[in-house]
mmCIF file of C-alpha atoms and ligand atoms in Angstrom:
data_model
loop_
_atom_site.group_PDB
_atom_site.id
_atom_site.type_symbol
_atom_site.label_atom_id
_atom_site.label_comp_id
_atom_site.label_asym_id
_atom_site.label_seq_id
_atom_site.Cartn_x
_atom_site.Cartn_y
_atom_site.Cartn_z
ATOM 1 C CA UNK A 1 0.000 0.000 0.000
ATOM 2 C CA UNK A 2 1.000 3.336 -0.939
ATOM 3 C CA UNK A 3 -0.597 6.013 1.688
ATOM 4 C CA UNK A 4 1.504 9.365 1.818
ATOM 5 C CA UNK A 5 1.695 11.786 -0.923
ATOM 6 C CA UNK A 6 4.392 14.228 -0.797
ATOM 7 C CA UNK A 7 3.124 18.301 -2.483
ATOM 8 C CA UNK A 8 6.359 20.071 -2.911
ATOM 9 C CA UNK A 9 4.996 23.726 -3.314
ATOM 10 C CA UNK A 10 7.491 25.695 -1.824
ATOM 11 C CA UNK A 11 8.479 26.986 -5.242
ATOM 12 C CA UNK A 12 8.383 30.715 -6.029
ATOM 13 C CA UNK A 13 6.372 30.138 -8.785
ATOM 14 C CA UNK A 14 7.781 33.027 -11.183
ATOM 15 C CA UNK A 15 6.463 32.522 -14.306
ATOM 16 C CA UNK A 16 2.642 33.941 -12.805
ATOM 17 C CA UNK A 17 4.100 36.693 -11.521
ATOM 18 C CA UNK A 18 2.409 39.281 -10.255
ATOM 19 C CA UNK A 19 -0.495 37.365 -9.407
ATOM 20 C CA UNK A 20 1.861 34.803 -7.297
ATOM 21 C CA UNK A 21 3.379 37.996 -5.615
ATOM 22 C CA UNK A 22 1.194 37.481 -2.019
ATOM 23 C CA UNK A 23 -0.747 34.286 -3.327
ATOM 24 C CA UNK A 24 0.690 30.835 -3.867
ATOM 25 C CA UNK A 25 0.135 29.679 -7.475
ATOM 26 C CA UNK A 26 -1.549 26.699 -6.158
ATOM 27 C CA UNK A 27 -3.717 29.212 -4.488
ATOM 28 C CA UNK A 28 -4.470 30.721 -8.047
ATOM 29 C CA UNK A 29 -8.445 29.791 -8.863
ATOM 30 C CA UNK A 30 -9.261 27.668 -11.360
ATOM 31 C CA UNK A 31 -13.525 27.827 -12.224
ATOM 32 C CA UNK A 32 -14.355 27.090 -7.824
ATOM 33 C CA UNK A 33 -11.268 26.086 -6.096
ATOM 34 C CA UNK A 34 -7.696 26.564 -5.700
ATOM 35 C CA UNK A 35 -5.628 24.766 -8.485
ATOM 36 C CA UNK A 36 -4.150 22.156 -5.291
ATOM 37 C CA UNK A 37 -7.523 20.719 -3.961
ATOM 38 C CA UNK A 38 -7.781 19.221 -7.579
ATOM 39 C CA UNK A 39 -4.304 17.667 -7.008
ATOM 40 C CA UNK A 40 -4.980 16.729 -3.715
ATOM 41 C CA UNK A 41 -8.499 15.441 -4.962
ATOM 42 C CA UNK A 42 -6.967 13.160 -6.855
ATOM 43 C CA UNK A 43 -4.609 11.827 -4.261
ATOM 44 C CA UNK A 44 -6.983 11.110 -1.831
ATOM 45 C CA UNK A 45 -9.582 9.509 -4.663
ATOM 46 C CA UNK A 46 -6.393 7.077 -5.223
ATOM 47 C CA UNK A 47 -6.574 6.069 -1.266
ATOM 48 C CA UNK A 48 -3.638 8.347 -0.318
ATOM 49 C CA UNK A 49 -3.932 9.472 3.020
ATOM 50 C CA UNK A 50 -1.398 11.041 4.355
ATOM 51 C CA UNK A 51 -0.578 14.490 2.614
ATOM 52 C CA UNK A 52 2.451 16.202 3.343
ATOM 53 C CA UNK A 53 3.075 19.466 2.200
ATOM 54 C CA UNK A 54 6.916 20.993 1.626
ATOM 55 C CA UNK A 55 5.784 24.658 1.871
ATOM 56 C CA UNK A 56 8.032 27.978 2.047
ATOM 57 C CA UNK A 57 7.478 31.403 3.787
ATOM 58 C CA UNK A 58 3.837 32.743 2.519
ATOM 59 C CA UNK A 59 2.569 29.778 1.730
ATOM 60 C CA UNK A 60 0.514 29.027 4.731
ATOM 61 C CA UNK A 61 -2.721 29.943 2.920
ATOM 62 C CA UNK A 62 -2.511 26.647 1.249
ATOM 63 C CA UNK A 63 -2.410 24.322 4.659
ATOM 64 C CA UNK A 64 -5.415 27.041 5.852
ATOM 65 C CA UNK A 65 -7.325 25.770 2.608
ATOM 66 C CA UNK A 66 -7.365 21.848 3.577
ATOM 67 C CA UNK A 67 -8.145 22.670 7.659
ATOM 68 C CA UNK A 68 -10.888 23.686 9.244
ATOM 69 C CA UNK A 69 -12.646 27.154 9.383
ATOM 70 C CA UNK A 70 -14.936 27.136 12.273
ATOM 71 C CA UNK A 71 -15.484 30.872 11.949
ATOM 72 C CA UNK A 72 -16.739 30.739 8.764
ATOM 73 C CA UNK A 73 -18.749 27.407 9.207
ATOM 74 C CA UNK A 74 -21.086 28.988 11.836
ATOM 75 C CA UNK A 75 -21.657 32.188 10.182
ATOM 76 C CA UNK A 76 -22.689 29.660 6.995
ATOM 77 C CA UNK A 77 -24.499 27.695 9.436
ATOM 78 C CA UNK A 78 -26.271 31.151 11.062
ATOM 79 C CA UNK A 79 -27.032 32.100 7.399
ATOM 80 C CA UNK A 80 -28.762 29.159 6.747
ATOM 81 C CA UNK A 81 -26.436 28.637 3.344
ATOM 82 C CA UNK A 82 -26.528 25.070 3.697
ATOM 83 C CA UNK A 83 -24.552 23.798 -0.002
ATOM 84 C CA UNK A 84 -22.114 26.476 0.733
ATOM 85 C CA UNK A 85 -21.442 24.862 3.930
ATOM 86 C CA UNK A 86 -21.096 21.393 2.540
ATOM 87 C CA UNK A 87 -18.483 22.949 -0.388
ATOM 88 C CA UNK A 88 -16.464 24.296 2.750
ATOM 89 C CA UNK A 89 -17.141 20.788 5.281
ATOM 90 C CA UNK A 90 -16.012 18.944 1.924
ATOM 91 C CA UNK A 91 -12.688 20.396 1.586
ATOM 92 C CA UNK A 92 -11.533 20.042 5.166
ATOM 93 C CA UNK A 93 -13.092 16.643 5.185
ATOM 94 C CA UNK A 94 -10.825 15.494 2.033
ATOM 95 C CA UNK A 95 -7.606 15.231 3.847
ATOM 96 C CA UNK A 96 -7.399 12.898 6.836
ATOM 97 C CA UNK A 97 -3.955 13.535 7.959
ATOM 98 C CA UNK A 98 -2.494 16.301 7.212
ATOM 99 C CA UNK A 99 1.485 17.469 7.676
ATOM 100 C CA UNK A 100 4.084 20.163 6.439
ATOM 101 C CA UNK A 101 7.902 20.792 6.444
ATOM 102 C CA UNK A 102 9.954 24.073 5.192
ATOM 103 C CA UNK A 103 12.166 24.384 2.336
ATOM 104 C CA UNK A 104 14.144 27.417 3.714
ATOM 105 C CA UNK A 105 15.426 28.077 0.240
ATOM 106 C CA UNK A 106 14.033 27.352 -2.896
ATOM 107 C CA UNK A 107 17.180 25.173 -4.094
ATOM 108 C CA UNK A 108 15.503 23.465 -6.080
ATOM 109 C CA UNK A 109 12.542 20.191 -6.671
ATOM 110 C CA UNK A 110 15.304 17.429 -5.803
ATOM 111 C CA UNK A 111 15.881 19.449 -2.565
ATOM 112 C CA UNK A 112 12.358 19.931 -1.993
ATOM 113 C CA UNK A 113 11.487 15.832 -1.713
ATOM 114 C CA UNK A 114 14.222 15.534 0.232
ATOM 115 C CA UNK A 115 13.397 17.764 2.670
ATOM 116 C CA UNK A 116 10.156 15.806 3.235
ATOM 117 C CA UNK A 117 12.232 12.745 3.973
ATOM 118 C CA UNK A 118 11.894 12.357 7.769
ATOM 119 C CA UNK A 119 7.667 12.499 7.205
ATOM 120 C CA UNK A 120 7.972 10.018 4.606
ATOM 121 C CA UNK A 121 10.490 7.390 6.450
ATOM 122 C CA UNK A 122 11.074 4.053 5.089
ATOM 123 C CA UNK A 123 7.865 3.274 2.966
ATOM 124 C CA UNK A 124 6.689 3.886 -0.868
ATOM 125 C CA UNK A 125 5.257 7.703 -1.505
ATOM 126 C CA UNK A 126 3.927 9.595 -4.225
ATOM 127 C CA UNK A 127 5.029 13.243 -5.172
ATOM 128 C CA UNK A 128 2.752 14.980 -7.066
ATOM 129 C CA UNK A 129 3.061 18.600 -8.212
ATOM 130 C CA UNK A 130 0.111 21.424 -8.059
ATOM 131 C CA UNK A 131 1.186 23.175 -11.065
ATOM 132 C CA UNK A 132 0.003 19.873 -13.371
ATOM 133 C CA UNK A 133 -3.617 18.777 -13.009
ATOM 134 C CA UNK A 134 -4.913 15.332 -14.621
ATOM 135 C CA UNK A 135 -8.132 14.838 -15.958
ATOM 136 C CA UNK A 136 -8.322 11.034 -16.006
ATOM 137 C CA UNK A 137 -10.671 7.738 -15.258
ATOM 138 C CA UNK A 138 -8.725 5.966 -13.146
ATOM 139 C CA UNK A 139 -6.555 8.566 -11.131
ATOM 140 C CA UNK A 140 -2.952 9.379 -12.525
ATOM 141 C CA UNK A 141 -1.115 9.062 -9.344
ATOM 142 C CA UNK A 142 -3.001 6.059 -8.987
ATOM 143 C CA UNK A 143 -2.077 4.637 -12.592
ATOM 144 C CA UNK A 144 1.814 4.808 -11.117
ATOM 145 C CA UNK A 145 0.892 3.499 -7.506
ATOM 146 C CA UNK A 146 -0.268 0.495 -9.136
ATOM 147 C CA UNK A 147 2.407 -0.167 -11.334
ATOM 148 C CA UNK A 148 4.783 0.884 -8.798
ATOM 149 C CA UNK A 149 3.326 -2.123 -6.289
ATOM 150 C CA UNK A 150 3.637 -4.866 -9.397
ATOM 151 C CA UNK A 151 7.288 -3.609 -10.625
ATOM 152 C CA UNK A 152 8.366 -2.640 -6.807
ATOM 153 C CA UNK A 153 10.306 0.111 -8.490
ATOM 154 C CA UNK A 154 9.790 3.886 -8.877
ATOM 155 C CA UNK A 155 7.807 5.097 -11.941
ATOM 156 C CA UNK A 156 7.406 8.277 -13.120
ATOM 157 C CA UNK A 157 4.636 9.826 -15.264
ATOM 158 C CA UNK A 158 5.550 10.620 -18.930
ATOM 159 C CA UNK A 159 4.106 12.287 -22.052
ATOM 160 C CA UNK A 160 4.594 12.452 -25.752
ATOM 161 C CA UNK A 161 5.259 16.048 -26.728
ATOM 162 C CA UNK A 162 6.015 17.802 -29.032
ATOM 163 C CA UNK A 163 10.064 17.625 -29.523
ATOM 164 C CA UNK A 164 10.207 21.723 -29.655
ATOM 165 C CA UNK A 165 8.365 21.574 -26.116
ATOM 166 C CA UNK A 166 10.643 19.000 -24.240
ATOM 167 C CA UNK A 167 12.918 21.572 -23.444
ATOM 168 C CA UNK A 168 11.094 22.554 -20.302
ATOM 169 C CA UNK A 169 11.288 19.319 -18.547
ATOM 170 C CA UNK A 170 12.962 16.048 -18.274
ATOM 171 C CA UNK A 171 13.214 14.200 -21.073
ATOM 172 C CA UNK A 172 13.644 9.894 -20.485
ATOM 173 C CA UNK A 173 15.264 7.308 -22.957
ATOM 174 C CA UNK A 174 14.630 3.637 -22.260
ATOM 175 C CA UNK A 175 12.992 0.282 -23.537
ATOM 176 C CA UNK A 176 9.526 -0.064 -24.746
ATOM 177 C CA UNK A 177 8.179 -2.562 -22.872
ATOM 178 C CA UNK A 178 4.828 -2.061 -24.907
ATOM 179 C CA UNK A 179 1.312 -0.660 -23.041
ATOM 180 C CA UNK A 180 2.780 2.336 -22.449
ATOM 181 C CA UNK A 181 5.491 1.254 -20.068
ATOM 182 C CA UNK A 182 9.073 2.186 -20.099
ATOM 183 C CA UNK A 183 11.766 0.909 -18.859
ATOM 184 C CA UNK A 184 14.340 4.184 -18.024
ATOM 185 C CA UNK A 185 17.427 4.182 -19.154
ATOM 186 C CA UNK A 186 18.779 7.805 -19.163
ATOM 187 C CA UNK A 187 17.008 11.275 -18.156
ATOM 188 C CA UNK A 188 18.568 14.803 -19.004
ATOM 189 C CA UNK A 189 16.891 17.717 -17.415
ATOM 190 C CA UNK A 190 15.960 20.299 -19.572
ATOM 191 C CA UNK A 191 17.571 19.011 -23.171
ATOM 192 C CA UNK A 192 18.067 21.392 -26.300
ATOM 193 C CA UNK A 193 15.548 19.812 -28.721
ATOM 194 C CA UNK A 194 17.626 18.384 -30.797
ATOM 195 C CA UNK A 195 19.418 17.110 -27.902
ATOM 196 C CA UNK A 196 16.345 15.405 -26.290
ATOM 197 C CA UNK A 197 16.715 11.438 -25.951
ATOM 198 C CA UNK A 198 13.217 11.078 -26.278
ATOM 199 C CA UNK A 199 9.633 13.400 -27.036
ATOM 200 C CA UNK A 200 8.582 11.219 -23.678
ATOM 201 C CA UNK A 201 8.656 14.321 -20.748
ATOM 202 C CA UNK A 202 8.579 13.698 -17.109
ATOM 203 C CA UNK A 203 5.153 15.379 -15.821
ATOM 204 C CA UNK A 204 4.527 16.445 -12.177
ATOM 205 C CA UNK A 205 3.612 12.914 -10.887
ATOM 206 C CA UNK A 206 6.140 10.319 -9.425
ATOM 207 C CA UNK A 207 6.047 7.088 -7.057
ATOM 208 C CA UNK A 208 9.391 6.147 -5.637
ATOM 209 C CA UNK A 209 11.027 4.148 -2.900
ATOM 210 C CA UNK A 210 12.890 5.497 -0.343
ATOM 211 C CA UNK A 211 15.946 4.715 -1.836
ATOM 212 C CA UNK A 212 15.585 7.714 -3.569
ATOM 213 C CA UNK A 213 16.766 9.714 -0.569
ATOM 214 C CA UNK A 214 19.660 8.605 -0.846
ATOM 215 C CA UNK A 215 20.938 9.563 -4.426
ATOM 216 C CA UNK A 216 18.859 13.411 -3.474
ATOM 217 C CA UNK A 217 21.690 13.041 -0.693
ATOM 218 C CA UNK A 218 24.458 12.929 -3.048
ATOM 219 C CA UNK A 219 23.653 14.572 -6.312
ATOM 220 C CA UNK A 220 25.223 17.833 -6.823
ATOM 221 C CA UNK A 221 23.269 21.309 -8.164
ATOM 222 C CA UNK A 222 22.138 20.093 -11.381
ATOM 223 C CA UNK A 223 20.472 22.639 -14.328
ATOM 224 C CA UNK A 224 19.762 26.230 -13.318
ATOM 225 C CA UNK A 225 21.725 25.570 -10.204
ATOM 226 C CA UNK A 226 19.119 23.576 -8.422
ATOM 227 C CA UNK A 227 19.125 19.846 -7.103
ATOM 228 C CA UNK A 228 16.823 18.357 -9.629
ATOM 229 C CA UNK A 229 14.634 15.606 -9.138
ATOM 230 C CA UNK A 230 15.773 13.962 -12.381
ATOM 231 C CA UNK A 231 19.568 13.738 -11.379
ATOM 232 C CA UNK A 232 18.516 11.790 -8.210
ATOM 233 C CA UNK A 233 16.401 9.237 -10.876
ATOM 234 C CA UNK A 234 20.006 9.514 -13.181
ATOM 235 C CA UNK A 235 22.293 8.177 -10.169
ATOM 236 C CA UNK A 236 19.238 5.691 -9.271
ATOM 237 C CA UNK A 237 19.304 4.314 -12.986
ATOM 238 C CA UNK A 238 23.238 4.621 -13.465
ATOM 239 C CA UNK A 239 23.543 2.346 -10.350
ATOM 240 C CA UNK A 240 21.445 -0.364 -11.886
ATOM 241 C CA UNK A 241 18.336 0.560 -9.758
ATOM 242 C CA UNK A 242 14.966 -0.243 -11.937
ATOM 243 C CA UNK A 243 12.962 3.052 -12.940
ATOM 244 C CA UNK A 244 10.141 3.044 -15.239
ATOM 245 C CA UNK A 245 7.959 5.361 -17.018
ATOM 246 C CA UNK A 246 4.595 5.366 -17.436
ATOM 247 C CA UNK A 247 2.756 7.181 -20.806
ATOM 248 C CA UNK A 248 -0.753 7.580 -18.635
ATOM 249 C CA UNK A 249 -4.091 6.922 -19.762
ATOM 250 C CA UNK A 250 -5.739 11.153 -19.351
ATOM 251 C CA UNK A 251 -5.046 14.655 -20.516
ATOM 252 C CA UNK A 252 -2.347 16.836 -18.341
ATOM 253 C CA UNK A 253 -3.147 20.254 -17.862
ATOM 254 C CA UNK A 254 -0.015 22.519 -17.036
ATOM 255 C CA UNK A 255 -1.408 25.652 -14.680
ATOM 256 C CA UNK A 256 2.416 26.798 -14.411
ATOM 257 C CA UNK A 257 2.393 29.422 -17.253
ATOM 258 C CA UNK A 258 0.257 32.085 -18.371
ATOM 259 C CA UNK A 259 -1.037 30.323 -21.710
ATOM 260 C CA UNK A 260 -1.595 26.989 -20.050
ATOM 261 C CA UNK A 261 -3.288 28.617 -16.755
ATOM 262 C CA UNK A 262 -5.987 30.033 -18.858
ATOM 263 C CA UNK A 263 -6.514 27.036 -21.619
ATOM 264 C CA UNK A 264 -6.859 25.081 -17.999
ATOM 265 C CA UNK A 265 -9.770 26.919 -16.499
ATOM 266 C CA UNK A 266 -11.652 27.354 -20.162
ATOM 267 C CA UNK A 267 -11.437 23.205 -20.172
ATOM 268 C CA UNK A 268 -12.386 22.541 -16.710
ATOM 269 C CA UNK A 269 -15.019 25.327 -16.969
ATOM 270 C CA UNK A 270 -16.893 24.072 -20.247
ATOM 271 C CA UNK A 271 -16.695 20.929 -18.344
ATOM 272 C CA UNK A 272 -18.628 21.659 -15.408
ATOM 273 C CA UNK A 273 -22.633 21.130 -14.816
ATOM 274 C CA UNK A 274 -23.265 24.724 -13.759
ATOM 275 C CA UNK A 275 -21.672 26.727 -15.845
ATOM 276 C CA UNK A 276 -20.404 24.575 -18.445
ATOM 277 C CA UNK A 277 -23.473 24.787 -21.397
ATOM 278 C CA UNK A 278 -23.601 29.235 -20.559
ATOM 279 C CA UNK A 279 -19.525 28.960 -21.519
ATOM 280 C CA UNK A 280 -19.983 27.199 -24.516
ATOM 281 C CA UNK A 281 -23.229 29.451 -25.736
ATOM 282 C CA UNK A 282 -21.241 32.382 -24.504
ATOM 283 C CA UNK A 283 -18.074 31.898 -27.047
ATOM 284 C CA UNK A 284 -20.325 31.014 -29.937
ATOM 285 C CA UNK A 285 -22.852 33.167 -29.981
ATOM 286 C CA UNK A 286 -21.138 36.242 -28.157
ATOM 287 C CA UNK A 287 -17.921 35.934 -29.197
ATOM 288 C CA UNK A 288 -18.337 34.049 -32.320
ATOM 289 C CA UNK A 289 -15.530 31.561 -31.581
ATOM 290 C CA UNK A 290 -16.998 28.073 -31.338
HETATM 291 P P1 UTP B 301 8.824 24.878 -11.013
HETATM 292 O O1 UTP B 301 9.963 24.522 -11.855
HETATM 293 O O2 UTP B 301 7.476 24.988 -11.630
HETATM 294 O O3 UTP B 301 9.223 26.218 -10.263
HETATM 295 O O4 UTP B 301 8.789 23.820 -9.827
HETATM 296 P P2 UTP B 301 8.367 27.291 -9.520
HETATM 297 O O5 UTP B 301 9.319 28.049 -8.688
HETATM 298 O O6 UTP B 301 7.209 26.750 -8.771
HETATM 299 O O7 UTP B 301 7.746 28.201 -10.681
HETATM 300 P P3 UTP B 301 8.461 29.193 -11.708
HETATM 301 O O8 UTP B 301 9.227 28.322 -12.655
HETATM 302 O O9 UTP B 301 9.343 30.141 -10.924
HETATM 303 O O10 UTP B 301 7.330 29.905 -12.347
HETATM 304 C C1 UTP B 301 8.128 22.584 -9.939
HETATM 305 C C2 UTP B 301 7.511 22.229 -8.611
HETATM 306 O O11 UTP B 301 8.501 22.088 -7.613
HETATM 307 C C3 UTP B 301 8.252 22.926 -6.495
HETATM 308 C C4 UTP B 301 7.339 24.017 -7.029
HETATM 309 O O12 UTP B 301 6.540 24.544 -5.984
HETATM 310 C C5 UTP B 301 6.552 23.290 -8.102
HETATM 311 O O13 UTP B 301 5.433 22.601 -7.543
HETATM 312 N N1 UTP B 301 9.543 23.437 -5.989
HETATM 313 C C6 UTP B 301 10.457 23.931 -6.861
HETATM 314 C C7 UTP B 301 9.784 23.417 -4.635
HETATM 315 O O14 UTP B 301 8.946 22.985 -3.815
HETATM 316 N N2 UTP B 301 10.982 23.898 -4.192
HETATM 317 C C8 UTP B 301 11.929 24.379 -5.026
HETATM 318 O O15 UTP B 301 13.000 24.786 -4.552
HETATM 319 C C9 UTP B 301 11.646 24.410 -6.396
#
């Protein structure tokens, strides 16, 4: 059993700037609710209990979010809004156990996980990033947990991209082992395109084993002077450790960037029962774009 999910969000989250000047990006809205609650939504949907936040300075708003707001409950409950309520009771309901460490300084994603090391301990955990949110059947984190228990080995989530677009992640080589399963054999951070091993890019969702401390121990700053997360999974693979990647069934929606922020909230709002059919009429007929 996997149970503890690891949210590094201590990042300074530059690219949204200034909106993400006082408010954490995973604060930012997207159609009802903070971009995280989807992200921890779908941890908790795939039996994750335990949620652990790595959080910096200013980012207590997002701890706040998942806990309990007894001010605000009885003035709900005094007002007799009773489905506003149940929205609120929901979201402090979600998360069962709830814990968070500090990343003094922002040195990076690699030094982010391993910061949440001594809430993790010696057991399986997810990491799962706010800035990517997964519309899928069968949970994404949940796609890798599985895999993760049959291969007992760390997978990471992948997607086919465009090759002019891997440059802004990690990029895998390694062994088609058919079904969408990879078998990792190399990972650069951040490749040139035409330097990319692969069009197969590392999203924001991961399962490892603990073992993975131990390379985060010993890497050195990797790309933009940070301790990356893929360098850790580089030492893992170069030592003969088994990682694989899995191409998961769902559609990734990056919330990190301007462009990809406001293509998310159009598709979750023309998905949604309230507002979803108004949207749609709305950019036909009004803006003549549908
Ligand atoms: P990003 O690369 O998206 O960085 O980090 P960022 O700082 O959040 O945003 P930009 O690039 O400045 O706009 C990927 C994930 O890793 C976390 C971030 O919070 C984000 O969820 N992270 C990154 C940390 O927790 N600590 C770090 O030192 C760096």
């Amino acid at each position: 059993m996997i149970r503890k999910a690891v949210f590094p969000v201590a990042g300074l989250g530059t690219r949204m700037l200034p909106a993400t000047k006082v408010i954490p990006k995973e604060m930012l809205c997207v159609v009802d609710r903070p971009a995280i609650q989807y992200v921890v939504e779908e941890a908790v949907e795939a039996g994750l209990s335990e949620i652990i936040f790595v959080i910096s300075r200013g980012k207590e708003a997002i701890l706040d979010h998942f806990d309990l707001s007894p001010e605000l409950e009885t003035e709900l409950e005094a007002r007799k809004k009773t489905a506003l309520l149940e929205k609120v009771r929901r979201v402090s309901a979600l998360v069962e156990s709830l814990s968070a460490v500090r990343q003094k300084k922002a040195l990076g994603l690699g030094h982010a996980v391993l910061t949440a090391a001594p809430l993790v301990g010696k057991e399986p955990f997810a990491v799962l990033l706010g800035d990517d949110l997964v519309q899928a059947e069968v949970p994404c984190i949940k796609q890798l947990a599985d895999k993760a228990l049959e291969l007992k080995a760390s997978v990471v989530a992948v997607e086919r991209l465009p090759r002019e677009k891997v440059s802004l992640y990690g990029v895998i080589s390694g062994e088609d082992l058919g079904g969408g399963l990879w078998r990792v054999q190399g990972v650069v951070e951040k490749p040139r395109p035409e330097e990319a091993p692969s069009e197969l890019a590392i999203i924001g969702r991961y399962v490892f084993f603990p073992e993975i401390f131990e390379y985060l121990r010993r890497i050195p700053r990797g790309a933009g002077g940070e301790y990356q997360l893929t360098d850790a999974v580089a030492a893992m693979i170069a030592d003969g450790r088994p990682v694989y990647a899995l191409e998961f069934q769902g559609t990734r929606f990056d919330t990190g960037n301007k462009l990809g922020f406001v293509k998310t909230i159009l598709a979750y709002a023309l998905r949604d029962p309230e507002i979803g059919e108004e949207l749609r009429r709305y950019l036909r007929e009004d803006l003549a774009l549908l």
